[in-house]
Tab-separated table of C-alpha atoms and ligand atoms in Angstrom:
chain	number	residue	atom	x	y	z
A	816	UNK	CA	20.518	8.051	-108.979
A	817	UNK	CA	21.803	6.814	-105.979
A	818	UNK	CA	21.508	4.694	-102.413
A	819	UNK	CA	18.667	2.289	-103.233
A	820	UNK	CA	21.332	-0.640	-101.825
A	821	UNK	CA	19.843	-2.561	-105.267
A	822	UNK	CA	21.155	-6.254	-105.241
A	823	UNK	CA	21.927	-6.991	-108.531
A	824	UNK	CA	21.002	-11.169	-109.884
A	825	UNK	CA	22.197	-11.616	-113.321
A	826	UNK	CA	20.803	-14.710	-115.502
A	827	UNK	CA	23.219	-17.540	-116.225
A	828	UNK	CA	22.446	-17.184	-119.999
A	829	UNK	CA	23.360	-14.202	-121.342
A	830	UNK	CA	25.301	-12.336	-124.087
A	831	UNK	CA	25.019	-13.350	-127.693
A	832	UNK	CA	23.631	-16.662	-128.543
A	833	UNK	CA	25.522	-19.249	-130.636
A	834	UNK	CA	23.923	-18.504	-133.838
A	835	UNK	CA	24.434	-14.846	-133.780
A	836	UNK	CA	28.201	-15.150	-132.459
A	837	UNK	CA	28.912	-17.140	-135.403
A	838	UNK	CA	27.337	-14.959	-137.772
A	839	UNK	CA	29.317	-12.202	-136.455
A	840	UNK	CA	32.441	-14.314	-136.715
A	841	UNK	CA	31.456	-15.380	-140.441
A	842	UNK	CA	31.417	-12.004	-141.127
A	843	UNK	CA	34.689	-10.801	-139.091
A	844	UNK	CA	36.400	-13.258	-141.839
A	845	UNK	CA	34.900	-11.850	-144.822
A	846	UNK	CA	35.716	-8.819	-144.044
A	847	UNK	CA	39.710	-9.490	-142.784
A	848	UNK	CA	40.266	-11.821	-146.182
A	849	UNK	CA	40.143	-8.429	-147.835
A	850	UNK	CA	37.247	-9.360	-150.461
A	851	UNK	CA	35.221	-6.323	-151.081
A	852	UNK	CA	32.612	-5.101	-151.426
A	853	UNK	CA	30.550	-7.091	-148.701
A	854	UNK	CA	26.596	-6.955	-147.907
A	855	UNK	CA	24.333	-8.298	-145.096
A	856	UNK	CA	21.149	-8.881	-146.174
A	857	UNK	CA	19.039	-6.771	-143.279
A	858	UNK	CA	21.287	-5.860	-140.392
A	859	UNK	CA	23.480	-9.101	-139.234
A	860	UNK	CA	21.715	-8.322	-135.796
A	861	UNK	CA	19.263	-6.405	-133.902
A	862	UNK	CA	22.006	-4.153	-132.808
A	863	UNK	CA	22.959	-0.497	-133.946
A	864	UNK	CA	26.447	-0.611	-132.481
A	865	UNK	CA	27.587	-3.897	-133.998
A	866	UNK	CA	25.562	-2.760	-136.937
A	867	UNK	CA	28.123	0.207	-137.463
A	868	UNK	CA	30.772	-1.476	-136.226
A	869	UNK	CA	30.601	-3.961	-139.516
A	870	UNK	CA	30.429	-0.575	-141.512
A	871	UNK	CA	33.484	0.849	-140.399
A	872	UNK	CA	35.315	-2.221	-141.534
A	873	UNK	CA	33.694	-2.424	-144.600
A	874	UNK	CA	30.345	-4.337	-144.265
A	875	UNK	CA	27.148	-2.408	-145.113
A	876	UNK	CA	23.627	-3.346	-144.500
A	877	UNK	CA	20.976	-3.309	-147.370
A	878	UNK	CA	17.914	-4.668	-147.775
A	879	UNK	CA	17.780	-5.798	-151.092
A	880	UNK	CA	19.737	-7.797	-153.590
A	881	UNK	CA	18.636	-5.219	-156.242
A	882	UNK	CA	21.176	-2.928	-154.565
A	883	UNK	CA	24.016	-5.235	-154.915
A	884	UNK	CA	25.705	-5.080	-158.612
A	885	UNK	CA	28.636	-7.587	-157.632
A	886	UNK	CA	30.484	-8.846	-154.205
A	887	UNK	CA	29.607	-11.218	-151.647
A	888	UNK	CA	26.342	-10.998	-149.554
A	889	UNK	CA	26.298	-12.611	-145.546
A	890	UNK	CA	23.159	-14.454	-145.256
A	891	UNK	CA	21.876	-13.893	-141.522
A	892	UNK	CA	21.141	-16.226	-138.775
A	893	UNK	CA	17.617	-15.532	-139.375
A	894	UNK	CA	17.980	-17.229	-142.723
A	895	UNK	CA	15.946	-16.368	-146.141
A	896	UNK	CA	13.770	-18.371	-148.425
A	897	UNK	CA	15.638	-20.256	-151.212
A	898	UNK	CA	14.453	-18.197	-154.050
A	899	UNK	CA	16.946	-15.254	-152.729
A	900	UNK	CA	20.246	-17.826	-152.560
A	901	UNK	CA	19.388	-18.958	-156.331
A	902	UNK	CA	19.073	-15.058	-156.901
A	903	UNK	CA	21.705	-14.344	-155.799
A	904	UNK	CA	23.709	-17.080	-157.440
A	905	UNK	CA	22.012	-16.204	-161.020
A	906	UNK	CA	24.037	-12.636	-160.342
A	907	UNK	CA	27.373	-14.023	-159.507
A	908	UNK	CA	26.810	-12.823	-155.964
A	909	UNK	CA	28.829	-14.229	-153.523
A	910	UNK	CA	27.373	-15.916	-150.891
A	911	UNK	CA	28.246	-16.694	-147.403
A	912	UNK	CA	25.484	-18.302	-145.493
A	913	UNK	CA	25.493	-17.961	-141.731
A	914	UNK	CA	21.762	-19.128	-141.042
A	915	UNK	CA	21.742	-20.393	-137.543
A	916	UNK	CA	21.942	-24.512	-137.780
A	917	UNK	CA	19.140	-24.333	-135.056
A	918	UNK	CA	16.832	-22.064	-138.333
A	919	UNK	CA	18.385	-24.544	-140.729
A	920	UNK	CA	16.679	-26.811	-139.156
A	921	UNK	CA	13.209	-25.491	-138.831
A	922	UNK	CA	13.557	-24.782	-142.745
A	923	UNK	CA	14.443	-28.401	-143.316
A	924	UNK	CA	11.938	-29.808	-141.483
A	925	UNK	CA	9.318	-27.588	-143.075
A	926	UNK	CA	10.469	-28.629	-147.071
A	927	UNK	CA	10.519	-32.131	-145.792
A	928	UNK	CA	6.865	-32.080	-144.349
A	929	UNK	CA	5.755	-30.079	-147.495
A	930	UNK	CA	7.459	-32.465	-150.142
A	931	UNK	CA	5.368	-34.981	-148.786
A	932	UNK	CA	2.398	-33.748	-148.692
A	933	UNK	CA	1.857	-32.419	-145.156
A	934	UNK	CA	0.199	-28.794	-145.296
A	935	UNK	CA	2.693	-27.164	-143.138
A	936	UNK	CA	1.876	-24.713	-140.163
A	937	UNK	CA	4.339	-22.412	-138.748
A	938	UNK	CA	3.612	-20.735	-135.414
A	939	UNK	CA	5.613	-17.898	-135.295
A	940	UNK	CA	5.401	-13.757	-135.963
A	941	UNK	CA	3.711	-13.115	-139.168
A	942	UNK	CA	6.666	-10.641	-140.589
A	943	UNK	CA	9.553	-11.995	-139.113
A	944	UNK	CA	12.263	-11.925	-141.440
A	945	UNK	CA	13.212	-16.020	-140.266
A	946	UNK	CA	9.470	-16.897	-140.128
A	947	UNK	CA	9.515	-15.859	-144.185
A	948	UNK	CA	12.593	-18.000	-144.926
A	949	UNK	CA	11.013	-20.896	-143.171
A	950	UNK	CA	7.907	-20.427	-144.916
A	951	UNK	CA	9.839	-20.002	-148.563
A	952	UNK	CA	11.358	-23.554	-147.987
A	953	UNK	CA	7.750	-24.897	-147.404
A	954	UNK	CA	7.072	-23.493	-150.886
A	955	UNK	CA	4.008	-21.650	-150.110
A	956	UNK	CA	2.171	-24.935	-149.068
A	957	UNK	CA	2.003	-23.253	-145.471
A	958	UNK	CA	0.160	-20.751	-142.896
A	959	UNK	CA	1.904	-18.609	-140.527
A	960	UNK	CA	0.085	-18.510	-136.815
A	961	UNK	CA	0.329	-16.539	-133.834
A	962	UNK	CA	-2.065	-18.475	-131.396
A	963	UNK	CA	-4.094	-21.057	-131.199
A	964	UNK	CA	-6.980	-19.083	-132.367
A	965	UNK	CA	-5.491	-18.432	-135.502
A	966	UNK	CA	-5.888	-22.281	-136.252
A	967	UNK	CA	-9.651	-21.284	-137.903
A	968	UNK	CA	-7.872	-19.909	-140.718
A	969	UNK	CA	-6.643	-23.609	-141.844
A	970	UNK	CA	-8.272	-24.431	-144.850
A	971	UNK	CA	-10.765	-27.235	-143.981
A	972	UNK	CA	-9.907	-29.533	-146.581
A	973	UNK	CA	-6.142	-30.108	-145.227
A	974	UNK	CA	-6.120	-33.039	-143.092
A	975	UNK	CA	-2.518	-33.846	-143.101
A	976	UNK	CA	-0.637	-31.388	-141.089
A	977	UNK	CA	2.717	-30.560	-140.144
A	978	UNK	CA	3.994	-28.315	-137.642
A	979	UNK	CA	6.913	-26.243	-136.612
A	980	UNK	CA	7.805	-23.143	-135.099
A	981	UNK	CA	9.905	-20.667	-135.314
A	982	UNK	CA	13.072	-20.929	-133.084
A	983	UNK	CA	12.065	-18.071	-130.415
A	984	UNK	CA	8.334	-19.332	-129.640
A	985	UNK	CA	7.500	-20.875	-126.080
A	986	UNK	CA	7.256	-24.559	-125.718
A	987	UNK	CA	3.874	-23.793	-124.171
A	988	UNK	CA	2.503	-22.258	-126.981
A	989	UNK	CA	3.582	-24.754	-129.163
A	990	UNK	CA	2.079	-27.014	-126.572
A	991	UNK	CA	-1.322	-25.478	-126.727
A	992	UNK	CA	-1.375	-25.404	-130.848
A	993	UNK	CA	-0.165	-28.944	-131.235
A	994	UNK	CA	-2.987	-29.893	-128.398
A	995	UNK	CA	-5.184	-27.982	-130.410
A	996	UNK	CA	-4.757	-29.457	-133.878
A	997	UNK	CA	-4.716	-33.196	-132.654
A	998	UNK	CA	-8.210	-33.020	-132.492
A	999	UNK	CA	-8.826	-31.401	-136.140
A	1000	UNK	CA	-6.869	-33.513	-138.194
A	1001	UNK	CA	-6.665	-36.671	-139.639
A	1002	UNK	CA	-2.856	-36.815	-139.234
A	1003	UNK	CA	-0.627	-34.335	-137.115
A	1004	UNK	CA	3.131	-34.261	-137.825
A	1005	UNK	CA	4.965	-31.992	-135.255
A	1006	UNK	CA	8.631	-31.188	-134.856
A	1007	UNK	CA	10.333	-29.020	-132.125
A	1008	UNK	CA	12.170	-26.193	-133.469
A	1009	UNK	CA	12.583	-24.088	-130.692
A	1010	UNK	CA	16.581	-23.763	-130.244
A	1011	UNK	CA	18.420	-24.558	-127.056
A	1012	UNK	CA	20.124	-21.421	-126.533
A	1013	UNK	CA	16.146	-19.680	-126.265
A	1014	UNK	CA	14.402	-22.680	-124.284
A	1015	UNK	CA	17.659	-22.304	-121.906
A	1016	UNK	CA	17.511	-18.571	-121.415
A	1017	UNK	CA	13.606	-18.508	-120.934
A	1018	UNK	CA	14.191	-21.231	-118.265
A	1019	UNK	CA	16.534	-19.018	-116.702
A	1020	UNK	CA	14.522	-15.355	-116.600
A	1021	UNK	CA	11.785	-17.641	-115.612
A	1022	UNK	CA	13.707	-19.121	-112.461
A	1023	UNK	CA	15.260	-15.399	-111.752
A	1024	UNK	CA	12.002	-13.413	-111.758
A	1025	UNK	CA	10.907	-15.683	-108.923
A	1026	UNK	CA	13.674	-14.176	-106.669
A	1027	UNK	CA	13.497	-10.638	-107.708
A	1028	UNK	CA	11.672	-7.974	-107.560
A	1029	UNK	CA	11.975	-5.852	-110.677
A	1030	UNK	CA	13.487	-7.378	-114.392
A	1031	UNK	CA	15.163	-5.926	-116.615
A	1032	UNK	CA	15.446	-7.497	-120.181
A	1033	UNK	CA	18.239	-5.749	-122.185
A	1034	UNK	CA	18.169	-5.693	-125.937
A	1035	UNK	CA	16.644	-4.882	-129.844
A	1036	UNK	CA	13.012	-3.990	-128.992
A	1037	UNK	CA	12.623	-5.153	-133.067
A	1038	UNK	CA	14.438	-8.743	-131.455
A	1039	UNK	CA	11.914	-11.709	-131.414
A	1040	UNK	CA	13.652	-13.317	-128.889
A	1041	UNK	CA	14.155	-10.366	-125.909
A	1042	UNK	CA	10.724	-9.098	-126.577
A	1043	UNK	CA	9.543	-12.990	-126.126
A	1044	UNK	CA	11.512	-12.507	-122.889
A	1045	UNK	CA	10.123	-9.350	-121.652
A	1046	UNK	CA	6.738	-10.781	-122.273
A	1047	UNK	CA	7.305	-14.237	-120.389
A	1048	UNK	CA	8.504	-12.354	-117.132
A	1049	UNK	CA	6.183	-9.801	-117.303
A	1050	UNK	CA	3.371	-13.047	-117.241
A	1051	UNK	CA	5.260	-14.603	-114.655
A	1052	UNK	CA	3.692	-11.266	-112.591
A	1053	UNK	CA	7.273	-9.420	-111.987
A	1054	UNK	CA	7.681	-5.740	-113.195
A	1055	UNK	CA	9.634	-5.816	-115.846
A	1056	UNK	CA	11.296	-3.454	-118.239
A	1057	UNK	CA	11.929	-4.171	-121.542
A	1058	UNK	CA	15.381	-1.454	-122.212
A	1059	UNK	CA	17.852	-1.151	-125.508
A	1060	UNK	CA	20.727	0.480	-123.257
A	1061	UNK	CA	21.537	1.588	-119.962
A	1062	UNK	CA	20.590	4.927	-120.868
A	1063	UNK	CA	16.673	4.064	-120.523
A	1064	UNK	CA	17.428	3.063	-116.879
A	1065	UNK	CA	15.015	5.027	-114.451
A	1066	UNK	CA	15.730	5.505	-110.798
A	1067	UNK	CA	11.623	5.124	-109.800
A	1068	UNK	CA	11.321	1.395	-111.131
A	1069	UNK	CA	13.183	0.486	-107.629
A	1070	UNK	CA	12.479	0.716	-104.685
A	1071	UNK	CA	15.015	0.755	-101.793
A	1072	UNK	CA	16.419	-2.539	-101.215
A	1073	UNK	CA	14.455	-4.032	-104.232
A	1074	UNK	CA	16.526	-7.429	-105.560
A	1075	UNK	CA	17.342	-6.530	-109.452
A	1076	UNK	CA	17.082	-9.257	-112.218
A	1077	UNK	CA	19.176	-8.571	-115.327
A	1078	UNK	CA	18.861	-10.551	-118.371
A	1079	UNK	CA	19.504	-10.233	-122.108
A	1080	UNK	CA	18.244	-11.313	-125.587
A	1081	UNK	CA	20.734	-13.287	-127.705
A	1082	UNK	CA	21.737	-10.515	-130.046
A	1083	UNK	CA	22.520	-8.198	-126.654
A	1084	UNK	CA	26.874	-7.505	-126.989
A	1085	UNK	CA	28.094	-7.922	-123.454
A	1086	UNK	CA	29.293	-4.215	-123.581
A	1087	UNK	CA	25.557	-3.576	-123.765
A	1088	UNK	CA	25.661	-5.936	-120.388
A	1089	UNK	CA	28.393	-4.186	-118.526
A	1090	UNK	CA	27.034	-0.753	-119.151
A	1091	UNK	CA	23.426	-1.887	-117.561
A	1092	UNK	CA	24.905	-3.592	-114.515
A	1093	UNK	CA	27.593	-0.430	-113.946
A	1094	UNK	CA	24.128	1.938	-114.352
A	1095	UNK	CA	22.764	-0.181	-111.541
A	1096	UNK	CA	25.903	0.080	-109.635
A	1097	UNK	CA	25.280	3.744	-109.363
A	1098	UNK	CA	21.768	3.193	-108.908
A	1099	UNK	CA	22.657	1.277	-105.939
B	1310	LIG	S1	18.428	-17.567	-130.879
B	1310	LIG	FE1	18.807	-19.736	-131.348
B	1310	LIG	S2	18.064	-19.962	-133.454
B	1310	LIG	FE2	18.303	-17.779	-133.105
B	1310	LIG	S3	20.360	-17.363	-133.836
B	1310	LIG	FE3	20.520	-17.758	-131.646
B	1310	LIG	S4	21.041	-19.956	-131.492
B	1310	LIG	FE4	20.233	-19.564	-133.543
C-alpha cells in the first residue's frame, strides 16, 4: 500500500477520555499495593490489549460477582446499579469504585428525580452495561429509549417526567426527545448528562469531516461512544470507516491525494493511535 500522497488530519480530542484514564489508573494502584486477588466487573474497557495487559499483572475480568469468593472487585467507569455494591459488600468484597464522575452523575440525577416522584426516562442503548446502572439507581421507576419514537411506550398515566441520558448520546437527540415530551406531559424535568469529554470529541469529528475526505474512527466496535462517532460522521455525508486496529486499514478507501481524518473513541490507547497514523504513513 503505497503512493496515494494521503494527508493525514488528526482530531484534537483523542486518546482515552478522563473517565477511562482514571479507571485504568485506579486499577494500576490496586494492582502495585500488592492486594490480591483483584476483579473488574466486565472488562475495565472496550479494549483487548489493555484488557490483557491488567491480566498479566494480576487483574482478571469476570462477569459476575458469583465468581468472586473473596478480594477486591474495580467497579468500571460505566458504573453498576446499587444492588451489586451492597452485594458485594454483604460478601466482604472489596470494592474500589471508579465510575466515571460524569456517570455518577447521570445516576444521581436519575435517584433524585425518582425519589420524588418523577417517572424517569433514560435515552440511551437498551443493554448498555452504564444505561443498566443508571436505570438501577432510578429503582425501576424508569424506561430506557432509543428515539423519539420510542416515547409511545410511556405509560399514559405518568405525567411527571424526568429525563436524562446516558453520557455518550447526541445533544440533538436529546434535543428532539425533550422537544418531544414537552408537549405530553404535565411536568417535564430534564437534566444534561452528556459528558464533556464526548460533546467535545463529537464537536471535533464533526468540524474534521468537513475538511476531509475519508474518516476513520478507531476503536471497540462493542464502545458506545466510537460507534456514536462513526455514526455522526457517516450522517455528516463523509465515508467513514469504523476500524478496531490498523490492521483493518484498506488501501481502496483512498483515493490519490484524498485528505485523511483520524479520530478515536475514548477507550482507544494511543498505541492503538500511532499504529493507525504509521499504517497511513505507508499508505501514503
Ligand atoms: S466518555 Fe465521558 S462519561 Fe464515559 S468514561 Fe469517558 S469521561 Fe466518563
Amino acid at each position: 500500500m503505497s503512493g496515494k500522497q494521503l494527508k493525514i488530519k488528526v482530531a484534537r480530542q483523542v486518546g482515552y477520555c478522563y473517565g477511562v484514564k482514571r479507571a485504568l489508573d485506579m486499577a494500576g494502584s490496586a494492582a502495585e499495593s500488592g492486594r490480591k486477588p483483584i476483579y473488574t466487573l466486565g472488562p475495565i474497557i472496550h479494549n483487548p490489549q489493555v484488557v490483557e495487559s491488567l491480566r498479566s499483572k494480576g487483574i482478571a475480568a469476570t462477569d459476575s460477582l458469583d465468581t468472586i469468593g473473596a478480594g477486591t472487585v474495580i467497579i468500571r467507569s460505566h458504573g453498576v446499579p446499587p444492588s451489586v455494591i451492597q452485594e458485594a459488600q454483604e460478601r466482604d468484597i472489596i470494592v474500589i469504585d471508579a465510575t466515571c464522575p460524569f456517570v455518577k452523575k447521570a445516576q444521581k440525577r436519575a435517584a433524585e428525580m425518582a425519589a420524588e416522584g418523577y417517572f424517569v426516562v433514560i435515552l440511551g442503548e437498551k443493554d448498555h452495561p452504564e444505561v443498566l446502572g443508571i436505570m438501577g439507581h432510578a429503582g425501576g421507576h424508569a424506561l430506557v429509549i432509543e428515539q423519539p419514537e420510542d416515547l409511545r411506550l410511556i405509560p399514559l398515566r405518568e405525567r411527571k417526567i424526568g429525563l436524562v441520558t446516558q453520557t455518550t448520546q447526541s445533544a440533538e437527540k436529546l434535543q428532539a426527545v425533550a422537544g418531544a415530551l414537552s408537549t405530553q406531559v404535565a411536568e417535564l424535568k430534564v437534566f444534561n448528562t452528556i459528558c464533556n469529554a464526548t460533546a467535545r470529541r463529537q464537536t471535533d469529528a464533526l468540524e474534521l469531516t468537513d475538511n476531509v475526505d475519508v474518516m476513520l474512527v478507531v476503536g471497540g466496535k462493542n464502545s458506545a461512544n466510537t460507534s456514536r462517532l462513526a455514526q455522526m460522521c457517516r450522517e455528516a455525508g463523509t465515508p467513514t470507516h469504523h476500524i478496531e486496529t490498523a490492521g483493518e486499514i484498506q488501501n481502496d478507501w483512498f483515493a490519490p491525494g484524498n485528505v485523511v481524518g483520524v479520530t478515536t473513541g475514548a477507550s482507544t490507547s494511543p498505541d492503538i493511535l500511532r499504529d493507525v497514523i504509521d499504517a497511513l504513513e505507508i499508505v501514503s
